[in-house]
XYZ file of N, CA, C and O in Angstrom:
748
model
N 24.429 22.848 -73.662
C 25.052 22.274 -74.824
C 25.472 20.844 -74.530
O 26.001 20.571 -73.471
N 25.175 19.974 -75.459
C 25.486 18.563 -75.263
C 26.891 18.243 -75.738
O 27.264 18.570 -76.856
N 27.656 17.593 -74.878
C 29.014 17.169 -75.220
C 29.096 15.664 -75.021
O 28.811 15.159 -73.936
N 29.474 14.963 -76.077
C 29.764 13.538 -75.919
C 31.264 13.423 -75.660
O 32.001 14.398 -75.796
N 31.687 12.262 -75.266
C 33.114 12.045 -75.009
C 33.585 10.851 -75.816
O 32.817 9.915 -76.078
N 34.845 10.909 -76.205
C 35.467 9.817 -76.951
C 36.751 9.430 -76.227
O 37.632 10.267 -76.025
N 36.837 8.164 -75.826
C 38.039 7.621 -75.207
C 38.757 6.789 -76.263
O 38.188 5.837 -76.808
N 39.994 7.159 -76.557
C 40.778 6.443 -77.559
C 41.538 5.311 -76.873
O 42.482 5.543 -76.113
N 41.107 4.073 -77.124
C 41.682 2.900 -76.459
C 41.913 1.766 -77.452
O 41.744 0.600 -77.121
N 42.300 2.102 -78.684
C 42.381 1.093 -79.739
C 43.782 0.574 -80.021
O 43.939 -0.496 -80.600
N 44.813 1.299 -79.638
C 46.175 0.943 -80.034
C 46.698 -0.332 -79.403
O 46.221 -0.797 -78.365
N 47.734 -0.868 -80.044
C 48.368 -2.096 -79.574
C 49.321 -1.845 -78.413
O 49.700 -2.785 -77.713
N 49.738 -0.599 -78.199
C 50.636 -0.283 -77.086
C 51.957 -1.011 -77.169
O 52.427 -1.553 -76.169
N 52.567 -1.005 -78.342
C 53.808 -1.759 -78.563
C 54.888 -1.339 -77.565
O 55.502 -2.199 -76.923
N 55.137 -0.036 -77.418
C 56.163 0.425 -76.467
C 55.737 0.192 -75.027
O 56.576 0.039 -74.142
N 54.454 0.158 -74.791
C 53.907 -0.026 -73.449
C 53.973 -1.490 -73.012
O 53.955 -1.792 -71.829
N 53.994 -2.402 -73.976
C 54.030 -3.822 -73.659
C 52.684 -4.503 -73.816
O 52.501 -5.660 -73.424
N 51.715 -3.824 -74.407
C 50.379 -4.372 -74.645
C 49.376 -3.246 -74.776
O 49.695 -2.080 -74.505
N 48.172 -3.558 -75.203
C 47.156 -2.522 -75.395
C 46.884 -1.730 -74.120
O 46.607 -2.304 -73.069
N 46.952 -0.393 -74.226
C 46.667 0.445 -73.065
C 45.190 0.370 -72.684
O 44.835 0.683 -71.559
N 44.341 -0.075 -73.604
C 42.938 -0.272 -73.295
C 42.721 -1.365 -72.265
O 41.654 -1.466 -71.662
N 43.738 -2.196 -72.037
C 43.664 -3.258 -71.035
C 44.413 -2.907 -69.756
O 44.393 -3.671 -68.791
N 45.065 -1.744 -69.732
C 45.884 -1.347 -68.587
C 45.025 -1.100 -67.348
O 43.852 -0.747 -67.440
N 45.654 -1.302 -66.216
C 45.005 -1.089 -64.919
C 45.915 -0.268 -64.019
O 47.137 -0.303 -64.168
N 45.308 0.445 -63.065
C 46.109 1.199 -62.104
C 46.655 0.256 -61.036
O 46.402 -0.954 -61.070
N 47.397 0.796 -60.089
C 48.030 -0.023 -59.049
C 47.014 -0.789 -58.207
O 47.335 -1.819 -57.630
N 45.772 -0.299 -58.154
C 44.719 -0.976 -57.397
C 43.936 -1.978 -58.237
O 42.988 -2.598 -57.749
N 44.301 -2.111 -59.508
C 43.635 -3.070 -60.381
C 42.457 -2.516 -61.165
O 41.811 -3.238 -61.920
N 42.152 -1.244 -61.009
C 41.029 -0.632 -61.736
C 41.443 -0.365 -63.179
O 42.466 0.253 -63.431
N 40.639 -0.811 -64.140
C 40.968 -0.577 -65.555
C 40.979 0.916 -65.892
O 40.082 1.659 -65.486
N 42.002 1.349 -66.633
C 42.072 2.741 -67.057
C 40.833 3.144 -67.837
O 40.360 4.269 -67.720
N 40.343 2.230 -68.647
C 39.178 2.576 -69.475
C 37.960 2.865 -68.596
O 37.180 3.774 -68.887
N 37.805 2.142 -67.511
C 36.699 2.406 -66.577
C 36.897 3.752 -65.872
O 35.934 4.503 -65.670
N 38.136 4.068 -65.532
C 38.439 5.354 -64.914
C 38.120 6.493 -65.872
O 37.537 7.510 -65.477
N 38.478 6.333 -67.143
C 38.197 7.363 -68.147
C 36.698 7.599 -68.280
O 36.241 8.751 -68.304
N 35.929 6.532 -68.353
C 34.477 6.660 -68.484
C 33.907 7.377 -67.264
O 33.078 8.288 -67.387
N 34.355 7.004 -66.075
C 33.873 7.647 -64.850
C 34.198 9.143 -64.854
O 33.338 9.982 -64.554
N 35.416 9.492 -65.208
C 35.832 10.901 -65.245
C 34.968 11.697 -66.216
O 34.505 12.800 -65.897
N 34.737 11.161 -67.387
C 33.958 11.872 -68.407
C 32.494 11.988 -68.015
O 31.853 13.006 -68.299
N 31.969 10.992 -67.351
C 30.592 11.096 -66.841
C 30.511 12.161 -65.754
O 29.543 12.926 -65.692
N 31.518 12.214 -64.876
C 31.543 13.240 -63.827
C 31.563 14.639 -64.438
O 31.037 15.580 -63.849
N 32.172 14.758 -65.612
C 32.235 16.051 -66.297
C 30.934 16.363 -67.032
O 30.781 17.455 -67.571
N 30.011 15.410 -67.072
C 28.711 15.638 -67.702
C 28.620 15.226 -69.153
O 27.642 15.568 -69.832
N 29.598 14.502 -69.658
C 29.557 14.056 -71.053
C 28.556 12.921 -71.224
O 28.475 12.017 -70.395
N 27.807 12.992 -72.323
C 26.818 11.958 -72.610
C 26.488 11.966 -74.096
O 26.103 13.005 -74.614
N 26.717 10.835 -74.751
C 27.241 9.578 -74.243
C 28.764 9.599 -74.161
O 29.413 10.514 -74.657
N 29.311 8.544 -73.543
C 30.746 8.310 -73.552
C 30.988 7.152 -74.510
O 30.405 6.081 -74.364
N 31.814 7.421 -75.509
C 32.136 6.450 -76.562
C 33.566 5.977 -76.343
O 34.475 6.799 -76.213
N 33.769 4.671 -76.307
C 35.108 4.101 -76.170
C 35.459 3.431 -77.491
O 34.724 2.562 -77.967
N 36.578 3.846 -78.073
C 37.033 3.268 -79.335
C 38.047 2.175 -79.024
O 39.101 2.434 -78.437
N 37.712 0.951 -79.402
C 38.588 -0.205 -79.196
C 39.168 -0.641 -80.533
O 38.684 -0.256 -81.594
N 40.196 -1.454 -80.480
C 40.836 -1.961 -81.697
C 41.593 -3.236 -81.371
O 41.060 -4.329 -81.458
N 42.843 -3.087 -80.917
C 43.632 -4.244 -80.498
C 42.929 -4.894 -79.312
O 42.544 -4.216 -78.368
N 42.743 -6.210 -79.380
C 42.047 -6.945 -78.316
C 40.710 -6.291 -77.973
O 40.342 -6.119 -76.803
N 39.969 -5.928 -79.013
C 38.716 -5.170 -78.856
C 37.729 -5.843 -77.905
O 37.093 -5.159 -77.098
N 37.574 -7.146 -77.973
C 36.621 -7.819 -77.088
C 37.033 -7.696 -75.625
O 36.192 -7.443 -74.752
N 38.321 -7.866 -75.357
C 38.809 -7.759 -73.977
C 38.688 -6.322 -73.461
O 38.305 -6.106 -72.310
N 38.991 -5.344 -74.313
C 38.836 -3.940 -73.918
C 37.360 -3.655 -73.657
O 36.990 -3.067 -72.637
N 36.501 -4.082 -74.559
C 35.064 -3.859 -74.414
C 34.505 -4.445 -73.134
O 33.597 -3.867 -72.523
N 35.059 -5.560 -72.698
C 34.590 -6.197 -71.464
C 34.906 -5.359 -70.226
O 34.268 -5.527 -69.184
N 35.873 -4.439 -70.331
C 36.251 -3.591 -69.198
C 35.481 -2.274 -69.151
O 35.565 -1.538 -68.178
N 34.725 -1.997 -70.202
C 33.997 -0.729 -70.301
C 32.727 -0.813 -69.455
O 31.935 -1.744 -69.591
N 32.511 0.168 -68.589
C 31.320 0.156 -67.735
C 30.019 0.206 -68.549
O 29.981 0.764 -69.654
N 28.980 -0.368 -67.986
C 27.661 -0.353 -68.614
C 27.237 1.077 -68.898
O 27.525 1.994 -68.130
N 26.560 1.247 -70.008
C 26.053 2.560 -70.384
C 26.966 3.313 -71.334
O 26.522 4.211 -72.033
N 28.245 2.982 -71.347
C 29.156 3.591 -72.320
C 29.009 2.829 -73.634
O 28.634 1.653 -73.649
N 29.295 3.493 -74.730
C 29.176 2.909 -76.060
C 30.555 2.449 -76.505
O 31.514 3.237 -76.464
N 30.673 1.201 -76.931
C 31.941 0.697 -77.436
C 31.843 0.568 -78.957
O 30.898 -0.035 -79.466
N 32.790 1.182 -79.657
C 32.886 1.033 -81.102
C 34.273 0.502 -81.421
O 35.226 0.770 -80.686
N 34.366 -0.255 -82.478
C 35.656 -0.790 -82.895
C 36.120 -0.063 -84.142
O 35.348 0.098 -85.088
N 37.364 0.359 -84.114
C 37.983 0.961 -85.293
C 38.556 -0.197 -86.107
O 39.554 -0.787 -85.716
N 37.910 -0.567 -87.223
C 38.370 -1.731 -87.965
C 39.793 -1.575 -88.500
O 40.517 -2.557 -88.625
N 40.205 -0.338 -88.748
C 41.545 -0.080 -89.274
C 42.470 0.484 -88.202
O 43.400 1.228 -88.487
N 42.259 0.082 -86.951
C 42.999 0.600 -85.809
C 44.505 0.502 -85.987
O 45.255 1.355 -85.513
N 44.988 -0.516 -86.675
C 46.428 -0.715 -86.853
C 47.053 0.380 -87.716
O 48.277 0.532 -87.734
N 46.223 1.161 -88.417
C 46.735 2.271 -89.224
C 47.200 3.432 -88.355
O 47.859 4.345 -88.836
N 46.830 3.431 -87.086
C 47.289 4.463 -86.174
C 46.172 5.269 -85.544
O 44.980 5.005 -85.748
N 46.571 6.283 -84.806
C 45.667 7.128 -84.039
C 44.561 7.736 -84.892
O 43.422 7.865 -84.442
N 44.875 8.092 -86.121
C 43.869 8.713 -86.990
C 42.640 7.828 -87.152
O 41.517 8.316 -87.169
N 42.845 6.507 -87.253
C 41.724 5.580 -87.418
C 40.814 5.594 -86.191
O 39.589 5.538 -86.316
N 41.409 5.712 -85.013
C 40.626 5.747 -83.775
C 39.802 7.029 -83.678
O 38.630 6.993 -83.301
N 40.433 8.151 -84.015
C 39.708 9.420 -83.945
C 38.562 9.417 -84.953
O 37.435 9.825 -84.632
N 38.819 8.939 -86.165
C 37.751 8.875 -87.175
C 36.599 7.994 -86.706
O 35.424 8.358 -86.850
N 36.903 6.838 -86.128
C 35.848 5.935 -85.642
C 35.043 6.600 -84.528
O 33.819 6.484 -84.486
N 35.718 7.304 -83.633
C 35.022 7.984 -82.551
C 34.124 9.107 -83.052
O 32.978 9.231 -82.626
N 34.629 9.913 -83.984
C 33.819 11.006 -84.527
C 32.656 10.480 -85.358
O 31.571 11.069 -85.350
N 32.858 9.364 -86.039
C 31.758 8.751 -86.794
C 30.641 8.310 -85.847
O 29.458 8.533 -86.117
N 31.023 7.710 -84.733
C 30.017 7.299 -83.737
C 29.353 8.524 -83.113
O 28.142 8.526 -82.870
N 30.127 9.570 -82.868
C 29.571 10.793 -82.293
C 28.543 11.422 -83.222
O 27.556 12.013 -82.756
N 28.738 11.286 -84.529
C 27.816 11.870 -85.504
C 26.413 11.288 -85.381
O 25.450 11.923 -85.803
N 26.293 10.111 -84.793
C 24.984 9.482 -84.596
C 24.313 9.930 -83.301
O 23.278 9.390 -82.927
N 24.912 10.882 -82.601
C 24.349 11.397 -81.353
C 23.823 12.814 -81.587
O 24.024 13.398 -82.652
N 23.220 13.375 -80.569
C 22.738 14.753 -80.638
C 23.788 15.745 -80.140
O 23.525 16.946 -80.068
N 24.978 15.261 -79.806
C 26.023 16.115 -79.243
C 26.440 17.215 -80.204
O 26.516 17.006 -81.416
N 26.727 18.371 -79.642
C 27.208 19.503 -80.426
C 28.730 19.592 -80.436
O 29.304 20.288 -81.266
N 29.378 18.872 -79.523
C 30.835 18.838 -79.427
C 31.251 17.468 -78.909
O 30.455 16.771 -78.279
N 32.507 17.130 -79.188
C 33.074 15.887 -78.677
C 34.332 16.205 -77.882
O 35.212 16.929 -78.369
N 34.411 15.696 -76.672
C 35.591 15.832 -75.829
C 36.389 14.540 -75.988
O 35.875 13.459 -75.715
N 37.631 14.663 -76.428
C 38.439 13.488 -76.769
C 39.610 13.369 -75.810
O 40.303 14.347 -75.531
N 39.835 12.144 -75.335
C 40.988 11.856 -74.486
C 41.514 10.456 -74.783
O 40.745 9.552 -75.089
N 42.826 10.262 -74.708
C 43.374 8.918 -74.820
C 43.196 8.190 -73.487
O 43.086 8.822 -72.436
N 43.196 6.888 -73.535
C 42.989 6.100 -72.318
C 44.195 6.180 -71.380
O 44.060 5.908 -70.191
N 45.362 6.611 -71.887
C 46.572 6.582 -71.073
C 46.801 7.844 -70.231
O 47.923 8.163 -69.867
N 45.710 8.521 -69.891
C 45.781 9.656 -68.951
C 44.825 9.381 -67.785
O 43.907 10.146 -67.521
N 45.066 8.283 -67.054
C 44.109 7.874 -66.019
C 43.956 8.868 -64.876
O 42.966 8.816 -64.153
N 44.910 9.791 -64.718
C 44.818 10.767 -63.636
C 44.139 12.062 -64.065
O 44.000 12.978 -63.257
N 43.720 12.167 -65.312
C 43.039 13.375 -65.795
C 41.804 13.629 -64.932
O 40.941 12.767 -64.820
N 41.709 14.801 -64.318
C 40.543 15.077 -63.474
C 39.362 15.622 -64.273
O 39.542 16.278 -65.304
N 38.181 15.384 -63.777
C 36.968 15.924 -64.408
C 37.021 17.442 -64.468
O 36.480 18.049 -65.398
N 37.710 18.076 -63.525
C 37.801 19.536 -63.519
C 38.494 20.063 -64.772
O 38.105 21.112 -65.308
N 39.493 19.367 -65.286
C 40.155 19.785 -66.532
C 39.191 19.616 -67.708
O 39.139 20.469 -68.605
N 38.425 18.546 -67.696
C 37.425 18.331 -68.752
C 36.404 19.471 -68.736
O 36.084 20.037 -69.786
N 35.919 19.804 -67.553
C 34.923 20.871 -67.421
C 35.479 22.208 -67.895
O 34.786 22.977 -68.561
N 36.730 22.481 -67.591
C 37.329 23.750 -68.014
C 37.439 23.823 -69.537
O 37.152 24.854 -70.127
N 37.836 22.731 -70.165
C 37.950 22.718 -71.633
C 36.568 22.814 -72.274
O 36.395 23.455 -73.312
N 35.568 22.234 -71.651
C 34.204 22.250 -72.185
C 33.494 23.588 -72.007
O 32.543 23.883 -72.743
N 33.930 24.404 -71.074
C 33.226 25.644 -70.725
C 33.028 26.546 -71.945
O 33.977 26.887 -72.636
N 31.787 26.898 -72.196
C 31.459 27.814 -73.282
C 31.591 27.245 -74.675
O 31.529 27.982 -75.658
N 31.769 25.948 -74.791
C 31.963 25.332 -76.102
C 30.651 25.215 -76.875
O 29.574 25.151 -76.286
N 30.758 25.197 -78.176
C 29.607 25.028 -79.055
C 30.008 24.255 -80.299
O 31.140 23.765 -80.395
N 29.126 24.145 -81.271
C 29.402 23.329 -82.457
C 30.564 23.830 -83.308
O 31.150 23.057 -84.070
N 30.943 25.091 -83.198
C 32.061 25.623 -83.979
C 33.369 25.646 -83.190
O 34.409 26.042 -83.709
N 33.344 25.177 -81.938
C 34.505 25.280 -81.048
C 35.626 24.320 -81.395
O 35.403 23.196 -81.838
N 36.827 24.795 -81.147
C 38.037 23.976 -81.144
C 38.815 24.416 -79.912
O 39.223 25.569 -79.801
N 39.018 23.484 -78.968
C 39.685 23.825 -77.709
C 40.581 22.666 -77.308
O 40.264 21.517 -77.565
N 41.682 23.004 -76.649
C 42.548 21.948 -76.127
C 43.186 22.398 -74.829
O 43.494 23.572 -74.646
N 43.361 21.439 -73.953
C 44.038 21.719 -72.698
C 45.513 21.974 -72.972
O 46.091 21.420 -73.915
N 46.086 22.837 -72.147
C 47.526 23.086 -72.174
C 48.031 22.951 -70.747
O 47.335 23.284 -69.788
N 49.271 22.493 -70.643
C 49.913 22.318 -69.354
C 51.281 22.986 -69.415
O 52.154 22.523 -70.140
N 51.372 24.121 -68.742
C 52.594 24.935 -68.761
C 53.036 25.220 -70.198
O 54.200 25.099 -70.550
N 52.073 25.576 -71.028
C 52.355 25.955 -72.404
C 52.397 24.822 -73.405
O 52.448 25.057 -74.610
N 52.364 23.581 -72.948
C 52.421 22.418 -73.845
C 51.011 21.883 -74.095
O 50.230 21.734 -73.156
N 50.678 21.574 -75.366
C 49.343 21.020 -75.638
C 49.167 19.650 -74.998
O 50.130 18.888 -74.872
N 47.943 19.376 -74.574
C 47.651 18.092 -73.936
C 46.201 17.708 -74.129
O 45.551 18.135 -75.075
N 45.688 16.933 -73.190
C 44.311 16.434 -73.264
C 43.539 16.863 -72.035
O 44.137 17.064 -70.986
N 42.252 16.995 -72.183
C 41.425 16.610 -73.327
C 41.410 17.687 -74.415
O 41.875 18.801 -74.220
N 40.852 17.278 -75.560
C 40.652 18.147 -76.715
C 39.161 18.177 -76.992
O 38.493 17.144 -76.904
N 38.638 19.358 -77.319
C 37.224 19.474 -77.661
C 37.104 19.902 -79.117
O 37.740 20.871 -79.540
N 36.317 19.155 -79.875
C 36.085 19.457 -81.284
C 34.583 19.603 -81.494
O 33.811 18.673 -81.243
N 34.172 20.789 -81.937
C 32.764 21.049 -82.211
C 32.298 20.296 -83.449
O 33.073 20.006 -84.366
N 31.030 19.985 -83.459
C 30.413 19.209 -84.546
C 30.712 19.795 -85.928
O 30.886 19.051 -86.886
N 30.780 21.110 -86.043
C 31.040 21.730 -87.341
C 32.362 21.287 -87.949
O 32.572 21.426 -89.162
N 33.269 20.750 -87.138
C 34.604 20.345 -87.598
C 34.765 18.838 -87.794
O 35.790 18.402 -88.331
N 33.811 18.040 -87.362
C 34.016 16.591 -87.349
C 34.358 16.028 -88.726
O 35.279 15.233 -88.865
N 33.628 16.421 -89.721
C 33.861 15.888 -91.066
C 35.241 16.294 -91.582
O 35.977 15.487 -92.128
N 35.603 17.563 -91.408
C 36.899 18.049 -91.894
C 38.062 17.394 -91.147
O 39.067 17.016 -91.756
N 37.938 17.261 -89.833
C 38.990 16.595 -89.054
C 39.173 15.171 -89.565
O 40.297 14.732 -89.832
N 38.083 14.445 -89.712
C 38.157 13.056 -90.170
C 38.810 12.948 -91.542
O 39.589 12.030 -91.798
N 38.518 13.892 -92.421
C 39.076 13.859 -93.774
C 40.572 14.146 -93.797
O 41.290 13.641 -94.668
N 41.059 14.930 -92.845
C 42.469 15.328 -92.846
C 43.392 14.373 -92.097
O 44.600 14.412 -92.294
N 42.857 13.548 -91.223
C 43.699 12.675 -90.403
C 44.310 11.536 -91.203
O 43.630 10.906 -92.011
N 45.589 11.273 -90.948
C 46.267 10.132 -91.561
C 47.257 9.542 -90.571
O 47.756 10.238 -89.682
N 47.535 8.263 -90.731
C 48.579 7.598 -89.957
C 48.387 7.664 -88.462
O 47.279 7.652 -87.952
N 49.517 7.755 -87.780
C 49.506 7.721 -86.320
C 49.524 9.132 -85.739
O 50.311 9.445 -84.856
N 48.652 9.982 -86.276
C 48.545 11.362 -85.798
C 47.105 11.669 -85.447
O 46.184 11.236 -86.122
N 46.955 12.477 -84.415
C 45.637 12.928 -84.012
C 45.302 14.244 -84.686
O 45.791 14.543 -85.777
N 44.513 15.044 -84.029
C 44.011 16.289 -84.607
C 44.886 17.502 -84.296
O 44.493 18.632 -84.567
N 46.080 17.299 -83.768
C 46.943 18.406 -83.377
C 47.197 19.425 -84.475
O 47.087 20.636 -84.259
N 47.539 18.960 -85.666
C 47.816 19.885 -86.781
C 46.560 20.671 -87.144
O 46.626 21.882 -87.388
N 45.428 19.998 -87.182
C 44.161 20.670 -87.500
C 43.883 21.764 -86.472
O 43.507 22.887 -86.825
N 44.073 21.452 -85.213
C 43.822 22.416 -84.146
C 44.766 23.621 -84.257
O 44.339 24.772 -84.100
N 46.041 23.360 -84.531
C 47.013 24.453 -84.683
C 46.663 25.353 -85.856
O 46.642 26.581 -85.738
N 46.393 24.730 -86.994
C 46.123 25.490 -88.220
C 44.872 26.342 -88.116
O 44.762 27.372 -88.778
N 43.938 25.931 -87.303
C 42.676 26.663 -87.196
C 42.563 27.493 -85.916
O 41.504 27.983 -85.573
N 43.684 27.641 -85.233
C 43.712 28.516 -84.066
C 42.842 28.072 -82.915
O 42.126 28.882 -82.324
N 42.920 26.805 -82.567
C 42.142 26.298 -81.432
C 42.424 27.116 -80.179
O 43.539 27.604 -79.975
N 41.397 27.288 -79.369
C 41.559 27.965 -78.088
C 42.359 27.073 -77.154
O 42.020 25.891 -76.967
N 43.416 27.623 -76.587
C 44.215 26.897 -75.603
C 43.669 27.207 -74.222
O 43.433 28.374 -73.886
N 43.465 26.158 -73.429
C 42.886 26.300 -72.099
C 43.911 25.778 -71.093
O 44.149 24.572 -71.012
N 44.525 26.699 -70.365
C 45.558 26.307 -69.406
C 44.925 25.522 -68.259
O 43.945 25.960 -67.654
N 45.498 24.350 -67.978
C 44.957 23.461 -66.946
C 46.026 22.972 -65.973
O 45.777 22.064 -65.182
N 47.228 23.575 -66.018
C 48.322 23.106 -65.172
C 48.022 23.233 -63.688
O 48.608 22.508 -62.883
N 47.111 24.120 -63.320
C 46.746 24.245 -61.910
C 45.850 23.096 -61.449
O 45.624 22.921 -60.254
N 45.366 22.299 -62.408
C 44.457 21.193 -62.091
C 45.122 19.816 -62.148
O 44.664 18.874 -61.516
N 46.201 19.711 -62.950
C 46.807 18.399 -63.200
C 48.129 18.598 -63.914
O 48.356 19.635 -64.554
N 48.994 17.587 -63.898
C 50.319 17.687 -64.526
C 50.277 17.538 -66.050
O 51.172 18.011 -66.746
N 49.277 16.854 -66.594
C 49.132 16.742 -68.041
C 49.879 15.619 -68.723
O 49.853 15.514 -69.949
N 50.528 14.751 -67.985
C 51.344 13.698 -68.595
C 50.573 12.402 -68.822
O 49.803 11.971 -67.977
N 50.842 11.767 -69.971
C 50.292 10.438 -70.203
C 51.210 9.404 -69.550
O 52.297 9.735 -69.086
N 50.757 8.166 -69.501
C 51.522 7.093 -68.878
C 52.083 6.206 -69.985
O 51.327 5.636 -70.777
N 53.414 6.116 -70.024
C 54.067 5.348 -71.078
C 54.642 4.021 -70.617
O 55.119 3.241 -71.428
N 54.619 3.785 -69.306
C 55.141 2.522 -68.776
C 54.044 1.852 -67.945
O 53.276 2.539 -67.274
N 54.026 0.526 -67.945
C 53.016 -0.165 -67.138
C 53.130 0.217 -65.652
O 54.223 0.477 -65.140
N 51.998 0.265 -64.986
C 51.943 0.589 -63.556
C 52.203 -0.679 -62.770
O 51.618 -1.720 -63.035
N 53.100 -0.579 -61.799
C 53.393 -1.746 -60.945
C 52.314 -1.824 -59.872
O 52.002 -0.842 -59.210
N 51.795 -3.007 -59.719
C 50.766 -3.205 -58.683
C 51.400 -3.438 -57.339
O 52.450 -4.062 -57.223
N 50.726 -2.950 -56.335
C 51.238 -3.073 -54.954
C 51.186 -4.506 -54.488
O 50.500 -5.342 -54.937
């Protein structure tokens, strides 16, 4: 089964102090490049990166071979990024899309693989960490249009997943599940 990946890297990162799509780890490696590498290690193809704020600068950090799309209405919030990513995914042969925000640079490929296991076009799955929902999220192709139609503002697909009984995949044994909300200090 073919799974594409969507990296959400479009926001302005107001609380973070700038776009998280431009963030780097303590060694200077761009988070967006780390996300693409992780998703490729998990076997996702293609990997789609959704840019918005400072789209050209974010796009310049994306490794070759990944697809960069711009969410023209990125300032409307997370929903615009997810819609742009699913729209780009619709042009692929993928049967499911694995979605992650760029601000989880420590997410291991093993968590992606666990969420992807047994997925198909009708699947809805999300990682959980000690009972709390997290990333990545897998949305089967059969849901892409409906998810896109229901999203508004600065919300992702969480409500859609809850209402439709998404499969929860415990991943706490693989990773802590936390996003990064403060800039990383370089050594």
